[in-house]
Amino acid sequence: HPLPERVAIPTEYASVGSRSATPSPDGTWVLLRSFASKDVAAFDVAGRQLKRLPMAGTPSDIALSRDGHVALVVLRDTGKVTILPLPGGLTDPQQVAVLDVSLPIAGCVPPSAPDAGAGTDGGAVADPCTQAPGQAVLSPDGQLAALFTNAEPSVGLVTLNLGTRTAVPFTGLKK
């Protein structure tokens, strides 16, 4: 048997330590993410083609539904998640949704200063009792996602309903 044809990948995906690959259940495509890139690459296995999908931040995780019809891309650096319907979202950006999501920090008590929440320039300050998600796990039916992080010493969890696009913080966690 001849060896498979080699496919060159962008240099941002070259470092094995900073990338991950998420194959579709049927093996027809693979989603790639790298800490060195602000996009997700979709590789069509049969067509040997790579398409780059711009994201609103650097992907830190990709969770894929069991049936391969939905990917949830977590963008820790911007506090956003991207809902990517598959395969339609690979070619039609109108099908893709980007949501702001923050995790409550368990046991955090917000500052009670009178000017809390206002920056020196009059703008809002990030809530000190929230953090950005870094990872996601989808329910078996692909309708719900648990968003969390393991990059911080604190604990936070949000359940995201992909159908209604609503996030519900889980506040029963203890530090």
Short mmCIF file of C-alpha atoms in Angstrom, two decimals:
data_model
loop_
_atom_site.label_atom_id
_atom_site.label_comp_id
_atom_site.label_asym_id
_atom_site.label_seq_id
_atom_site.Cartn_x
_atom_site.Cartn_y
_atom_site.Cartn_z
CA HIS A 1 0.00 0.00 0.00
CA PRO A 2 1.30 3.47 -0.81
CA LEU A 3 1.81 5.93 2.01
CA PRO A 4 -0.89 8.60 2.41
CA GLU A 5 -0.20 11.98 0.86
CA ARG A 6 1.38 14.47 3.27
CA VAL A 7 -0.55 17.64 3.89
CA ALA A 8 1.27 20.77 5.03
CA ILE A 9 -0.35 22.50 7.98
CA PRO A 10 0.11 26.18 8.87
CA THR A 11 3.14 26.91 11.05
CA GLU A 12 0.89 27.97 13.97
CA TYR A 13 -0.19 24.33 14.21
CA ALA A 14 3.34 22.88 14.07
CA SER A 15 4.03 22.66 17.81
CA VAL A 16 2.61 19.41 19.15
CA GLY A 17 2.53 20.80 22.71
CA SER A 18 0.21 23.69 21.84
CA ARG A 19 -2.30 22.07 19.50
CA SER A 20 -5.07 19.51 19.59
CA ALA A 21 -7.08 17.65 16.99
CA THR A 22 -10.77 16.74 17.30
CA PRO A 23 -11.99 14.27 14.64
CA SER A 24 -15.59 13.92 13.54
CA PRO A 25 -17.26 10.67 14.62
CA ASP A 26 -17.31 9.41 11.02
CA GLY A 27 -13.70 10.45 10.32
CA THR A 28 -14.57 12.75 7.40
CA TRP A 29 -13.01 15.88 8.95
CA VAL A 30 -10.81 17.02 11.83
CA LEU A 31 -10.96 20.31 13.76
CA LEU A 32 -7.57 21.67 14.84
CA ARG A 33 -6.83 24.32 17.44
CA SER A 34 -3.56 25.84 18.55
CA PHE A 35 -2.58 28.27 21.29
CA ALA A 36 -0.56 30.05 18.56
CA SER A 37 -3.58 30.87 16.37
CA LYS A 38 -6.86 32.79 16.69
CA ASP A 39 -8.68 30.41 14.39
CA VAL A 40 -9.84 26.82 14.13
CA ALA A 41 -8.68 24.83 11.15
CA ALA A 42 -11.10 22.33 9.61
CA PHE A 43 -9.39 19.56 7.67
CA ASP A 44 -11.44 17.64 5.08
CA VAL A 45 -9.85 14.18 5.15
CA ALA A 46 -11.10 12.93 1.76
CA GLY A 47 -10.51 16.22 -0.06
CA ARG A 48 -7.16 16.79 1.71
CA GLN A 49 -8.16 20.46 2.16
CA LEU A 50 -7.63 22.72 5.16
CA LYS A 51 -9.93 25.68 5.84
CA ARG A 52 -9.23 28.25 8.56
CA LEU A 53 -12.18 29.65 10.52
CA PRO A 54 -11.46 32.95 12.32
CA MET A 55 -12.46 33.02 15.98
CA ALA A 56 -13.06 35.88 18.46
CA GLY A 57 -10.04 34.74 20.48
CA THR A 58 -7.53 31.94 20.85
CA PRO A 59 -9.24 28.54 21.17
CA SER A 60 -8.41 26.80 24.44
CA ASP A 61 -10.71 23.81 23.90
CA ILE A 62 -13.03 22.21 21.36
CA ALA A 63 -15.89 19.99 22.54
CA LEU A 64 -17.73 17.97 19.91
CA SER A 65 -21.20 16.43 20.17
CA ARG A 66 -21.38 12.64 19.85
CA ASP A 67 -23.15 12.90 16.49
CA GLY A 68 -20.61 15.45 15.20
CA HIS A 69 -23.26 18.07 14.41
CA VAL A 70 -22.09 20.71 16.93
CA ALA A 71 -18.68 21.89 18.07
CA LEU A 72 -18.28 24.25 21.00
CA VAL A 73 -15.05 26.26 20.81
CA VAL A 74 -13.94 27.83 24.10
CA LEU A 75 -11.98 31.09 23.84
CA ARG A 76 -10.47 31.57 27.30
CA ASP A 77 -8.53 34.75 26.46
CA THR A 78 -11.70 36.66 25.52
CA GLY A 79 -14.28 34.98 27.80
CA LYS A 80 -16.30 33.79 24.81
CA VAL A 81 -17.53 30.51 23.36
CA THR A 82 -18.36 29.80 19.74
CA ILE A 83 -21.22 27.46 18.81
CA LEU A 84 -20.24 25.93 15.48
CA PRO A 85 -22.96 23.87 13.74
CA LEU A 86 -21.41 21.16 11.58
CA PRO A 87 -20.91 20.90 8.74
CA GLY A 88 -22.92 24.07 7.86
CA GLY A 89 -20.90 26.44 10.04
CA LEU A 90 -17.74 25.53 8.14
CA THR A 91 -19.02 27.35 5.05
CA ASP A 92 -21.78 29.66 6.34
CA PRO A 93 -20.68 32.13 9.06
CA GLN A 94 -24.33 33.10 9.65
CA GLN A 95 -24.85 29.73 11.36
CA VAL A 96 -22.07 30.41 13.88
CA ALA A 97 -22.87 32.04 17.25
CA VAL A 98 -20.38 33.73 19.58
CA LEU A 99 -21.43 34.18 23.22
CA ASP A 100 -19.89 35.96 26.21
CA VAL A 101 -19.69 33.59 29.17
CA SER A 102 -18.19 34.08 32.61
CA LEU A 103 -17.83 31.63 35.46
CA PRO A 104 -18.65 32.58 39.04
CA ILE A 105 -15.74 32.09 41.42
CA ALA A 106 -16.91 29.92 44.32
CA GLY A 107 -16.69 31.65 47.69
CA CYS A 108 -15.77 35.03 46.22
CA VAL A 109 -17.07 38.09 48.05
CA PRO A 110 -17.17 41.15 45.78
CA PRO A 111 -15.57 44.34 47.07
CA SER A 112 -18.10 46.65 48.71
CA ALA A 113 -16.29 49.95 48.09
CA PRO A 114 -18.64 52.70 46.85
CA ASP A 115 -16.73 53.01 43.58
CA ALA A 116 -16.45 49.25 42.95
CA GLY A 117 -17.25 48.49 39.36
CA ALA A 118 -16.01 51.81 37.96
CA GLY A 119 -12.59 52.17 36.40
CA THR A 120 -10.37 55.23 36.69
CA ASP A 121 -11.47 56.29 33.21
CA GLY A 122 -15.16 55.91 34.10
CA GLY A 123 -15.41 52.54 32.29
CA ALA A 124 -16.51 49.29 33.87
CA VAL A 125 -14.02 47.03 35.61
CA ALA A 126 -14.16 43.28 35.13
CA ASP A 127 -16.10 41.55 37.89
CA PRO A 128 -13.47 40.25 40.34
CA CYS A 129 -15.78 37.35 41.20
CA THR A 130 -15.88 35.86 37.69
CA GLN A 131 -13.39 34.23 35.37
CA ALA A 132 -13.35 33.03 31.78
CA PRO A 133 -14.09 29.40 30.94
CA GLY A 134 -11.25 27.32 29.52
CA GLN A 135 -12.85 23.96 28.84
CA ALA A 136 -16.20 22.48 27.89
CA VAL A 137 -17.92 19.11 28.00
CA LEU A 138 -21.09 18.49 25.98
CA SER A 139 -24.00 16.36 27.19
CA PRO A 140 -24.58 13.11 25.25
CA ASP A 141 -27.42 14.75 23.27
CA GLY A 142 -25.32 17.84 22.47
CA GLN A 143 -27.91 20.23 23.92
CA LEU A 144 -26.07 21.30 27.09
CA ALA A 145 -22.47 22.16 27.87
CA ALA A 146 -20.65 22.35 31.17
CA LEU A 147 -18.13 25.21 30.98
CA PHE A 148 -15.33 25.32 33.53
CA THR A 149 -11.66 26.11 33.97
CA ASN A 150 -8.69 24.31 35.44
CA ALA A 151 -6.25 27.18 34.80
CA GLU A 152 -7.16 29.02 38.00
CA PRO A 153 -6.96 27.95 41.63
CA SER A 154 -10.65 28.84 42.03
CA VAL A 155 -13.68 26.79 41.11
CA GLY A 156 -16.38 27.93 38.69
CA LEU A 157 -18.99 26.17 36.56
CA VAL A 158 -21.68 27.29 34.12
CA THR A 159 -24.24 25.20 32.26
CA LEU A 160 -24.88 26.48 28.73
CA ASN A 161 -28.05 25.55 26.83
CA LEU A 162 -26.95 25.50 23.19
CA GLY A 163 -30.52 25.70 21.88
CA THR A 164 -31.57 28.80 23.83
CA ARG A 165 -27.99 30.09 24.12
CA THR A 166 -28.44 30.83 27.81
CA ALA A 167 -25.85 30.25 30.51
CA VAL A 168 -26.78 29.38 34.09
CA PRO A 169 -24.06 29.65 36.74
CA PHE A 170 -23.77 26.81 39.21
CA THR A 171 -23.17 28.42 42.58
CA GLY A 172 -23.22 25.37 44.83
CA LEU A 173 -19.48 24.68 44.51
CA LYS A 174 -17.17 25.07 47.50
CA LYS A 175 -13.56 26.13 47.32
#
